[in-house]
C-alpha cells in the first residue's frame, strides 16, 4: 500500500539490514588493515543513499510489480491458454536477463581473460535464452503439478555430467552465470508469476508449487554455458583467437562519485533500459493478448517509477565508494599474509551483503505471507546469509589452496539432494529459489571482485580457471542451510497462523464436547495435544503413611502402574490418642496422604502392592483405601494406559 507509514517502516528495515555491512567494513578496515579510508565520508553518504533507495525500491515492488505479476498469472490461468502463458514466461525470462547489469559485467570479464575465445554478446544470448527456457519449464511444472525435486535433481545430474566434457576454463564461469541471471527486478516478477499461477490453478498450493521458477533460472544457464564452452574450445580455430590485453591494476581507495547531471541521467537511463522492457512486455500481454485493462493502472505505474528511482539511488550509493572500497580491501587482505583473515573477510562480506539484498528481502516477505507465518522472513534471510557466508569462505579456500571446483560442487549437490528427501515439502521450493536470489545487485560485484582479485594475486592461480566460482558457492550453500532451517522448524513443531487457529478451535470443540458428555471420562494423551473421552471407570486410591514411609509408598504405587499423585500433609491419631485429643490438635503433621487416580481395573494390584511392600497387613504403619469416582476431566495418561 502506497503510504508514508509504509515507506518509513521499509526505511527503518533497510537501515537495519545495512548495519552488518557497515560493521564488517569498519572492523576489517580499522582492526585488520588498520587504516581509515580516505573518502570515508563519501562511503557513509553512499550507504545512506543505499538505505533510502532500498526502501523506495521495496515500496515500488509492493505497489507495482507484485500485484501486476500475480494479476497477469491469474488472468492467464483463467483464460486457459497454455501457449500464451508459455510465450509470456519465455519473454519475461529472456527480456529481463539479456540486459542484466551483473551479466554484462561477468560476460565482459570472461571475454577479456579468455584470449578472445568467449564472445561477450554471444554468451549473454546463450544465458538469456537458457533463462527463458527455464521459466517455460518452471511454468509447465506448475501447470502440470509435478514435484519440483524431480526436475531439479535431473538438472543437477545434467550439470555434473556436462562438467566431465567441458573445458576447465568454462566450468567456474558456467557455475557463476547460474547465480547472476536472477536480477533485482526479475526475481520479484518471476516469483509473482509462479505464486499467481499456483494460487489460481485448482489443486495447486502457492507454497509447494508457486516457488521454484528462480531455481530453474539459476540451473539451466550452468548447462547451456557448458555446452557453449565445449563448442568454443573444440571448434573455434586458435588462429582466430584475439590475444588478451593484460592490464596491471592495483585497487586504490574509494574515489568520490561524480554527481554531474550527465552522469545522473546516464545512471537513470541505464536503470530504465532494464525496467521499461519488462513493463512493455506486461502492457503488451495485458492489452493486446488478454484485452483487459490493468487494475489500478495509476498505482502500478507509480510502483514501476518507484522501482526505477529506488534502484538508481541504490546503485549510486553503491558506487559512492563501497564497490571500490571492497576491491581495495580484498587486495590489501591478500597482501596481509594470513589466509584465515581472507576466509573471515569472505564469510563476513558474504553474510552482510546478503542480508541487505533487496530481492531476498522481497522473496522472504512473500514466503512468510503465503506460508501463513510458518516461515519467519527474518530467520529465513539469516539462514540464506549463513549459507552464502559458508559458501564464499569455502570458495576462497579453494582459490587459495587450489583444487578443482567440480568436486566441491558435486559434494554440495549431494548434500542438497539428501536434504531434499528429509526436509518438509513446503521449504524445498523456497530453498531452491534461495540459491538464485542471493547473487544479485550487491553481492555479485563484490564477490566477483574478491574471486578474481585472489586468483590474480596468488601465485599459480589462473583468473579464468580459478577466479570464477565464488558466486556458484554463494548460490549452492543457501539451499542447504534453508532446508536445514525447515527441518529444525518441523522438529520444533512450528505452526502457521491458521494452523494455530484451527488447533485453538479444536480445543474449544473438545471442551464443548466434554461439557456435553459429562458421563464420559476425558483424559489428555501424554506427549500429544489430543484428548480422549470414553466410558471407563476410575477410582481414587488413598494411601496414608508416616512421612518416613512416603518414598517407599510412592515406589510401590509407581511399580503397580500409578501415573500421578497428589500429596497432602496429614496428622493422624489412633485409638489411644483420641481419648485425650485436646493436647494434640495443633501438633505438626506426622503423615503423608497420597491420592492416586487410576483406572478401576488397576486398584486391586496397586493396593496389594502397597500393603505388601509397606507391610501394612502385618506390623507396618499406614492405611490404604479406594472409592469409585465419576465426572473425571483433565487427567493425563499414556496412550498405552487407555
XYZ file of C-alpha atoms in Angstrom:
642
model
C 0.000 0.000 0.000
C 1.299 3.444 -1.015
C 1.647 5.489 2.173
C 4.185 7.426 4.207
C 3.841 4.927 7.068
C 4.705 2.023 4.744
C 7.755 3.883 3.428
C 9.012 4.772 6.912
C 8.654 1.145 8.015
C 10.619 -0.050 4.974
C 13.220 2.674 5.551
C 13.768 1.502 9.121
C 14.166 -2.099 7.987
C 16.544 -1.099 5.168
C 18.972 0.631 7.518
C 18.734 -2.314 9.898
C 19.777 -4.592 7.027
C 22.712 -2.365 6.025
C 24.136 -2.337 9.539
C 26.044 -5.656 9.135
C 27.880 -4.313 6.041
C 28.944 -1.202 7.939
C 30.168 -3.247 10.908
C 32.134 -5.666 8.687
C 33.871 -2.864 6.779
C 34.673 -0.926 9.949
C 36.097 -3.965 11.721
C 38.350 -5.169 8.888
C 39.384 -1.654 7.892
C 40.266 -0.492 11.409
C 41.251 -3.697 13.237
C 42.923 -5.731 10.463
C 44.117 -3.289 7.781
C 44.497 -0.548 10.413
C 43.841 2.340 8.066
C 40.987 4.805 7.697
C 39.718 5.043 4.080
C 40.451 8.419 2.512
C 36.866 9.019 1.378
C 35.098 7.577 4.405
C 32.546 10.422 4.382
C 31.621 9.658 0.768
C 31.197 5.989 1.628
C 28.981 6.885 4.604
C 26.762 9.101 2.451
C 26.656 6.348 -0.164
C 25.390 3.825 2.376
C 22.697 6.283 3.471
C 21.598 6.633 -0.162
C 21.591 2.827 -0.476
C 19.220 2.591 2.503
C 16.803 5.161 1.102
C 16.969 3.630 -2.382
C 16.284 0.158 -0.999
C 13.183 1.394 0.859
C 11.847 3.143 -2.275
C 12.568 0.018 -4.345
C 10.705 -2.308 -1.960
C 7.734 0.072 -1.808
C 7.598 0.064 -5.613
C 7.617 -3.748 -5.640
C 4.677 -3.941 -3.257
C 2.683 -1.290 -5.133
C 3.501 -2.190 -8.745
C 5.372 -5.358 -9.644
C 3.888 -7.948 -7.268
C 0.220 -7.035 -7.908
C 0.553 -6.831 -11.694
C 2.602 -10.047 -11.894
C 0.132 -12.036 -9.815
C -2.788 -10.471 -11.697
C -1.335 -11.464 -15.076
C -0.726 -15.014 -13.899
C -4.295 -15.240 -12.612
C -5.735 -13.883 -15.887
C -3.684 -16.315 -17.978
C -4.779 -19.226 -15.796
C -8.457 -18.245 -16.116
C -8.053 -17.730 -19.865
C -6.854 -21.328 -20.091
C -4.317 -20.636 -22.842
C -1.188 -22.610 -22.030
C 0.523 -21.377 -25.210
C 0.284 -17.700 -24.248
C 1.413 -18.429 -20.694
C 4.494 -20.187 -22.090
C 5.252 -17.339 -24.539
C 4.859 -14.759 -21.776
C 7.125 -16.793 -19.474
C 9.847 -17.013 -22.138
C 9.720 -13.296 -22.943
C 9.911 -12.330 -19.270
C 12.859 -14.686 -18.704
C 14.771 -13.671 -21.851
C 13.966 -9.949 -21.704
C 14.903 -9.448 -18.065
C 18.160 -11.410 -18.357
C 19.665 -10.055 -21.579
C 20.009 -6.558 -20.064
C 21.010 -7.718 -16.571
C 23.902 -5.466 -15.398
C 25.628 -8.238 -13.420
C 25.561 -10.490 -16.531
C 27.122 -7.685 -18.596
C 29.953 -7.365 -16.065
C 30.698 -11.097 -15.889
C 30.431 -11.595 -19.676
C 32.855 -8.730 -20.358
C 35.322 -10.053 -17.760
C 35.097 -13.583 -19.246
C 35.690 -12.254 -22.771
C 38.630 -10.176 -21.585
C 40.521 -13.000 -19.875
C 39.628 -15.882 -22.263
C 42.017 -14.721 -25.014
C 39.033 -13.825 -27.174
C 37.525 -17.307 -27.367
C 34.394 -16.249 -25.480
C 32.294 -13.575 -27.168
C 30.517 -11.411 -24.575
C 27.387 -10.805 -26.701
C 27.001 -14.477 -27.677
C 27.493 -15.529 -24.056
C 24.735 -13.125 -22.955
C 22.383 -14.507 -25.636
C 23.081 -18.081 -24.509
C 22.384 -17.216 -20.876
C 19.255 -15.184 -21.687
C 17.851 -17.989 -23.855
C 18.565 -20.528 -21.118
C 16.689 -18.404 -18.550
C 13.716 -18.004 -20.902
C 13.723 -21.766 -21.401
C 13.967 -22.264 -17.619
C 10.932 -20.091 -16.873
C 8.962 -22.017 -19.514
C 9.896 -25.340 -17.878
C 9.023 -23.963 -14.441
C 5.617 -22.690 -15.579
C 4.917 -26.030 -17.277
C 5.705 -27.792 -13.996
C 3.215 -25.598 -12.108
C 0.510 -26.214 -14.720
C 1.035 -29.981 -14.580
C 1.579 -30.115 -10.808
C 4.803 -32.140 -10.933
C 7.034 -32.229 -7.799
C 9.899 -29.768 -8.214
C 12.665 -32.006 -6.901
C 12.335 -34.389 -9.874
C 13.255 -31.534 -12.211
C 15.971 -30.049 -10.003
C 17.732 -33.351 -9.305
C 17.624 -34.206 -13.028
C 19.132 -30.780 -13.732
C 21.926 -31.356 -11.222
C 22.740 -34.664 -12.896
C 22.973 -32.884 -16.273
C 25.184 -30.149 -14.780
C 27.582 -32.663 -13.257
C 27.621 -34.801 -16.420
C 28.434 -31.742 -18.560
C 31.408 -30.831 -16.337
C 33.218 -34.033 -17.369
C 33.147 -32.908 -21.013
C 33.548 -29.150 -20.528
C 36.959 -27.449 -20.741
C 38.205 -26.458 -17.302
C 38.293 -22.804 -18.376
C 34.496 -22.716 -18.706
C 33.293 -24.690 -15.648
C 33.708 -21.983 -12.998
C 32.248 -19.359 -15.353
C 29.215 -21.568 -16.076
C 28.565 -22.123 -12.379
C 28.857 -18.379 -11.695
C 26.479 -17.453 -14.516
C 23.860 -19.637 -12.863
C 23.911 -17.154 -9.998
C 23.902 -13.831 -11.853
C 20.835 -14.420 -14.015
C 18.282 -13.501 -11.378
C 18.269 -9.727 -11.088
C 16.709 -7.436 -8.527
C 13.703 -6.833 -10.785
C 13.496 -10.319 -12.322
C 13.217 -12.179 -9.026
C 10.076 -10.444 -7.680
C 8.310 -10.556 -11.066
C 9.107 -14.220 -11.704
C 8.123 -15.101 -8.127
C 4.837 -13.226 -8.570
C 4.186 -15.145 -11.809
C 4.741 -18.535 -10.126
C 2.746 -17.700 -6.989
C -0.077 -16.209 -9.059
C -0.364 -19.334 -11.223
C -0.242 -21.685 -8.230
C -2.877 -19.600 -6.411
C -5.254 -19.674 -9.380
C -4.930 -23.190 -10.803
C -7.178 -25.637 -8.982
C -5.292 -28.212 -6.929
C -2.053 -26.184 -6.706
C -0.503 -24.895 -3.489
C 1.216 -21.463 -3.562
C 3.929 -22.660 -1.154
C 4.610 -26.065 -2.730
C 4.095 -25.085 -6.382
C 4.450 -21.285 -6.523
C 8.157 -21.141 -5.715
C 10.819 -22.784 -7.875
C 10.948 -20.647 -11.034
C 14.052 -18.833 -9.771
C 15.729 -22.187 -9.111
C 15.186 -23.181 -12.766
C 16.563 -19.808 -13.898
C 19.735 -20.484 -11.881
C 20.160 -24.084 -13.020
C 19.761 -24.040 -16.825
C 22.499 -21.438 -17.556
C 25.044 -23.822 -16.000
C 24.086 -26.463 -18.571
C 23.775 -24.180 -21.620
C 27.013 -22.274 -20.932
C 28.982 -25.509 -20.530
C 27.724 -26.720 -23.926
C 28.644 -23.319 -25.360
C 32.125 -23.700 -23.841
C 32.536 -27.162 -25.363
C 31.720 -25.687 -28.783
C 34.040 -22.679 -28.331
C 37.058 -24.638 -27.145
C 36.592 -27.583 -29.525
C 35.574 -25.939 -32.790
C 36.863 -22.348 -32.756
C 40.171 -22.111 -34.573
C 43.073 -20.910 -32.444
C 44.219 -18.657 -35.262
C 41.042 -16.605 -34.956
C 41.507 -16.041 -31.246
C 42.368 -12.498 -30.212
C 45.201 -12.068 -27.759
C 44.041 -10.731 -24.437
C 45.013 -7.312 -23.230
C 46.891 -7.547 -19.961
C 46.137 -4.681 -17.606
C 48.116 -4.207 -14.447
C 45.735 -2.833 -11.837
C 46.182 -2.293 -8.176
C 42.969 -1.142 -6.471
C 43.062 2.265 -4.936
C 40.987 3.767 -2.209
C 37.413 4.689 -2.968
C 37.039 7.787 -5.056
C 34.219 10.293 -4.847
C 31.195 9.709 -7.042
C 30.702 12.117 -9.964
C 27.390 13.864 -9.315
C 27.348 15.621 -12.699
C 23.945 15.937 -14.356
C 25.114 13.845 -17.323
C 26.266 11.042 -15.035
C 23.000 11.027 -13.088
C 20.974 10.952 -16.330
C 23.108 8.087 -17.645
C 22.526 6.117 -14.462
C 18.761 6.634 -14.521
C 18.659 5.806 -18.238
C 20.566 2.572 -17.561
C 18.013 1.542 -14.939
C 15.153 2.451 -17.273
C 16.588 0.214 -20.004
C 16.410 -2.676 -17.518
C 12.908 -1.980 -16.203
C 10.954 -0.465 -19.110
C 11.251 -3.551 -21.400
C 9.624 -5.571 -18.612
C 6.832 -3.006 -18.335
C 6.450 -3.112 -22.128
C 6.069 -6.904 -22.136
C 3.474 -6.689 -19.347
C 1.423 -3.982 -21.071
C 1.574 -5.830 -24.407
C 0.207 -9.036 -22.955
C -2.323 -7.202 -20.780
C -3.866 -5.041 -23.530
C -3.142 -6.970 -26.767
C -3.398 -10.610 -25.699
C -5.717 -10.530 -22.684
C -7.554 -7.420 -23.975
C -8.080 -6.299 -20.403
C -7.025 -3.045 -18.712
C -4.560 -3.133 -15.840
C -6.311 -2.847 -12.495
C -5.180 0.272 -10.595
C -3.025 1.361 -13.557
C -2.027 4.593 -11.814
C -0.651 2.769 -8.763
C 1.125 0.212 -10.972
C 2.872 2.963 -12.975
C 3.810 4.743 -9.746
C 5.158 1.427 -8.448
C 7.366 0.926 -11.525
C 8.572 4.521 -11.270
C 9.474 3.957 -7.607
C 11.340 0.769 -8.558
C 13.421 2.683 -11.132
C 14.155 5.625 -8.816
C 14.932 3.326 -5.878
C 17.193 1.062 -7.937
C 19.038 4.062 -9.412
C 19.608 5.540 -5.937
C 20.680 2.105 -4.741
C 23.332 1.788 -7.471
C 24.554 5.371 -6.970
C 25.006 4.674 -3.271
C 26.993 1.527 -4.001
C 29.217 3.345 -6.487
C 29.966 6.097 -3.981
C 32.925 4.191 -2.686
C 31.515 0.861 -1.479
C 32.471 -1.204 -4.547
C 35.889 0.413 -4.859
C 36.419 0.082 -1.133
C 35.549 -3.621 -1.335
C 38.082 -4.193 -4.124
C 40.713 -2.255 -2.217
C 40.123 -4.266 0.947
C 40.253 -7.564 -0.980
C 43.631 -6.597 -2.443
C 45.018 -5.407 0.916
C 43.936 -8.589 2.651
C 45.724 -10.775 0.065
C 48.896 -8.866 0.915
C 48.362 -9.439 4.647
C 49.795 -12.956 4.575
C 47.058 -14.570 6.678
C 44.672 -16.958 4.936
C 42.378 -17.072 7.970
C 41.754 -13.335 7.608
C 40.889 -13.824 3.935
C 38.360 -16.559 4.794
C 36.912 -14.454 7.599
C 36.510 -11.448 5.325
C 34.883 -13.614 2.638
C 32.378 -15.020 5.132
C 31.638 -11.632 6.708
C 31.170 -9.800 3.414
C 29.000 -12.641 2.094
C 26.762 -12.574 5.165
C 26.409 -8.787 5.327
C 25.745 -8.205 1.615
C 23.167 -10.992 1.526
C 21.270 -9.568 4.488
C 20.967 -6.301 2.532
C 19.979 -7.968 -0.764
C 16.696 -6.383 -1.985
C 15.434 -9.416 -3.940
C 15.992 -11.711 -0.950
C 14.036 -9.325 1.281
C 11.162 -9.314 -1.216
C 11.081 -13.115 -1.552
C 11.325 -13.661 2.211
C 8.345 -11.358 2.761
C 6.315 -13.236 0.167
C 7.337 -16.606 1.658
C 6.133 -15.503 5.092
C 2.874 -14.226 3.638
C 1.874 -17.337 1.698
C 3.229 -19.817 4.259
C 0.762 -18.417 6.780
C 3.581 -17.216 9.023
C 5.171 -20.663 9.377
C 8.284 -19.213 7.712
C 9.776 -16.254 9.558
C 11.107 -13.824 6.936
C 13.995 -12.535 9.065
C 15.110 -16.021 10.152
C 14.864 -17.197 6.529
C 17.165 -14.364 5.472
C 19.564 -15.270 8.291
C 19.636 -18.882 7.049
C 20.332 -17.746 3.475
C 23.024 -15.293 4.615
C 24.719 -18.013 6.673
C 24.728 -20.248 3.592
C 26.329 -17.511 1.492
C 28.937 -16.857 4.194
C 29.884 -20.535 4.352
C 29.874 -20.851 0.560
C 32.074 -17.828 -0.171
C 34.588 -18.673 2.557
C 34.827 -22.248 1.209
C 35.195 -20.846 -2.317
C 38.003 -18.573 -1.118
C 39.650 -21.612 0.493
C 39.518 -23.402 -2.883
C 41.206 -20.475 -4.646
C 43.911 -20.067 -2.002
C 44.740 -23.781 -1.721
C 43.923 -24.847 -5.274
C 41.603 -27.652 -6.262
C 39.055 -28.497 -8.908
C 35.740 -26.701 -8.384
C 33.812 -29.698 -9.750
C 34.488 -31.845 -6.690
C 33.297 -29.120 -4.323
C 30.118 -28.535 -6.328
C 29.330 -32.256 -6.662
C 29.711 -32.727 -2.898
C 27.398 -29.743 -2.319
C 24.777 -31.123 -4.705
C 24.877 -34.458 -2.887
C 24.026 -32.643 0.364
C 21.194 -30.785 -1.369
C 19.733 -33.997 -2.812
C 19.974 -35.789 0.546
C 18.254 -32.919 2.373
C 15.534 -32.846 -0.297
C 14.276 -36.191 0.957
C 14.475 -35.111 4.623
C 13.224 -31.507 4.609
C 9.489 -30.685 4.837
C 7.875 -30.269 1.423
C 6.890 -26.634 1.906
C 10.515 -25.471 2.354
C 12.061 -27.288 -0.653
C 10.963 -24.897 -3.473
C 11.877 -21.887 -1.319
C 15.299 -23.417 -0.599
C 15.918 -23.986 -4.303
C 14.889 -20.389 -5.061
C 17.106 -19.005 -2.303
C 20.163 -20.079 -4.282
C 19.172 -17.685 -7.059
C 18.189 -14.628 -5.038
C 21.457 -14.383 -3.100
C 23.584 -13.255 -6.030
C 22.190 -10.014 -7.357
C 22.721 -6.268 -7.175
C 25.017 -6.061 -4.150
C 26.640 -9.456 -3.885
C 27.793 -10.198 -7.451
C 30.193 -7.254 -7.993
C 31.839 -7.624 -4.574
C 32.107 -11.418 -4.766
C 33.355 -11.389 -8.364
C 35.971 -8.774 -7.460
C 37.106 -10.859 -4.489
C 37.441 -14.074 -6.528
C 39.299 -12.504 -9.448
C 41.444 -10.477 -7.032
C 42.501 -13.606 -5.136
C 43.234 -15.561 -8.332
C 45.245 -12.638 -9.744
C 47.371 -12.014 -6.645
C 48.038 -15.614 -5.527
C 50.923 -17.284 -7.404
C 49.988 -20.290 -9.514
C 46.327 -19.358 -9.941
C 44.627 -18.632 -13.275
C 41.947 -15.896 -13.139
C 39.820 -17.667 -15.777
C 40.017 -21.128 -14.193
C 40.255 -20.191 -10.505
C 38.829 -16.648 -10.328
C 35.282 -17.643 -11.204
C 33.248 -19.915 -8.965
C 32.636 -17.905 -5.802
C 29.160 -16.943 -6.999
C 28.413 -20.634 -7.566
C 29.345 -21.379 -3.945
C 27.186 -18.449 -2.830
C 24.246 -19.968 -4.735
C 24.715 -23.552 -3.588
C 25.078 -23.413 0.179
C 21.947 -21.343 0.945
C 19.904 -24.272 -0.383
C 21.495 -26.457 2.291
C 21.042 -24.001 5.154
C 17.427 -23.163 4.226
C 16.443 -26.840 4.074
C 18.185 -27.335 7.418
C 16.096 -24.426 8.751
C 12.977 -26.220 7.504
C 13.993 -29.464 9.214
C 14.625 -27.649 12.521
C 11.303 -25.772 12.469
C 9.485 -29.000 11.609
C 11.082 -30.774 14.567
C 10.201 -27.831 16.802
C 6.581 -28.077 15.688
C 6.316 -24.515 14.354
C 2.769 -23.899 13.105
C 1.215 -21.376 10.738
C -1.297 -18.816 11.948
C -4.254 -20.712 10.505
C -2.946 -23.978 11.962
C -2.722 -22.345 15.392
C -6.245 -21.016 14.970
C -7.514 -24.474 13.966
C -5.787 -26.037 16.971
C -7.443 -23.481 19.238
C -10.823 -24.206 17.659
C -10.213 -27.941 18.127
C -9.531 -27.345 21.798
C -12.748 -25.366 22.099
C -14.664 -28.115 20.313
C -13.165 -30.700 22.662
C -14.119 -28.576 25.656
C -17.689 -28.266 24.382
C -17.823 -31.996 23.703
C -16.606 -32.666 27.249
C -19.284 -30.386 28.663
C -21.984 -32.238 26.721
C -20.689 -35.701 27.677
C -20.337 -35.460 31.416
C -20.995 -39.162 31.745
C -17.697 -39.927 29.982
C -14.225 -39.722 31.453
C -11.953 -37.373 29.478
C -8.174 -37.709 29.662
C -5.263 -35.972 27.940
C -2.973 -38.227 25.889
C 0.617 -37.782 27.108
C 3.044 -36.313 24.551
C 0.295 -35.052 22.208
C -2.249 -32.244 22.025
C -5.142 -34.740 21.888
C -7.920 -35.548 24.347
C -9.853 -38.787 24.574
C -13.355 -39.210 26.038
C -14.508 -42.735 26.768
C -16.582 -44.826 29.143
C -14.057 -46.139 31.665
C -14.443 -46.390 35.421
C -11.824 -44.605 37.501
C -11.163 -44.874 41.221
C -9.346 -42.801 43.763
C -6.774 -44.672 45.909
C -5.636 -43.056 49.171
C -2.531 -44.160 51.000
C -1.824 -42.600 54.407
C 1.598 -43.411 55.861
C 4.196 -41.730 58.113
C 6.489 -39.255 56.373
C 9.446 -41.633 56.531
C 7.424 -44.239 54.573
C 6.399 -41.787 51.833
C 9.144 -42.656 49.303
C 8.612 -46.383 49.714
C 4.859 -45.993 49.172
C 5.419 -43.922 46.027
C 7.793 -46.531 44.554
C 5.300 -49.309 45.254
C 2.446 -47.360 43.635
C 4.586 -46.492 40.598
C 5.525 -50.140 40.061
C 1.824 -51.004 40.245
C 1.000 -48.564 37.441
C 0.336 -45.215 39.124
C 0.857 -42.276 36.726
C 0.489 -39.365 39.114
C -0.098 -38.478 42.741
C -1.356 -35.622 44.903
C 0.450 -35.490 48.262
C -1.107 -33.749 51.278
C 0.234 -33.345 54.782
C -1.780 -35.171 57.447
C -1.784 -35.606 61.198
C -3.271 -38.833 62.446
C -4.359 -40.013 65.862
C -5.042 -43.601 66.830
C -7.450 -45.034 69.398
C -5.364 -44.074 72.412
C -4.719 -40.533 71.187
C -8.415 -39.918 70.593
C -9.115 -40.417 74.327
C -7.272 -37.172 75.011
C -7.018 -35.365 71.693
C -7.180 -31.775 73.053
C -3.430 -31.616 73.619
C -2.705 -32.895 70.101
C -4.947 -30.650 67.959
C -2.163 -28.232 66.952
C 0.677 -30.695 66.511
C 2.798 -30.727 63.341
C 1.874 -33.124 60.542
C 3.198 -36.610 61.037
C 1.822 -38.383 57.960
C 1.511 -38.097 54.185
C -1.854 -38.529 52.494
C -1.190 -39.672 48.917
C -4.078 -39.634 46.443
C -3.797 -41.668 43.215
C -6.408 -41.501 40.420
C -6.237 -44.662 38.371
C -8.451 -46.900 36.204
C -10.559 -49.100 38.492
C -9.061 -52.248 36.960
C -5.673 -51.314 38.499
C -6.924 -50.701 42.045
C -6.547 -54.287 43.313
C -2.972 -54.564 42.040
C -1.981 -51.147 43.420
C -3.382 -51.660 46.955
C -1.969 -55.185 47.166
C 1.494 -53.930 46.142
C 1.442 -51.077 48.706
C 0.174 -53.288 51.530
C 2.849 -55.888 50.808
C 5.827 -53.554 50.351
C 4.992 -51.434 53.419
C 3.931 -54.483 55.476
C 0.654 -52.762 56.354
C -1.138 -56.108 56.786
C 1.394 -57.126 59.497
C 3.269 -54.751 61.781
C 3.702 -51.807 59.388
C 2.094 -48.444 59.886
C -0.358 -46.966 57.399
C -3.776 -47.241 55.862
C -4.972 -47.670 52.280
C -8.419 -47.483 50.762
C -10.189 -46.756 47.445
C -13.514 -45.494 46.156
C -15.041 -45.025 42.674
C -15.216 -41.542 41.126
C -17.281 -40.009 38.315
C -17.163 -36.932 36.032
C -13.384 -37.228 35.599
C -11.831 -34.456 33.433
C -8.237 -33.345 32.876
C -6.271 -36.454 33.886
C -3.183 -37.175 31.717
C -2.386 -40.781 30.756
C -0.065 -42.541 28.360
C -1.663 -43.980 25.243
C -0.772 -47.481 26.483
C -2.937 -46.889 29.586
C -6.047 -46.061 27.572
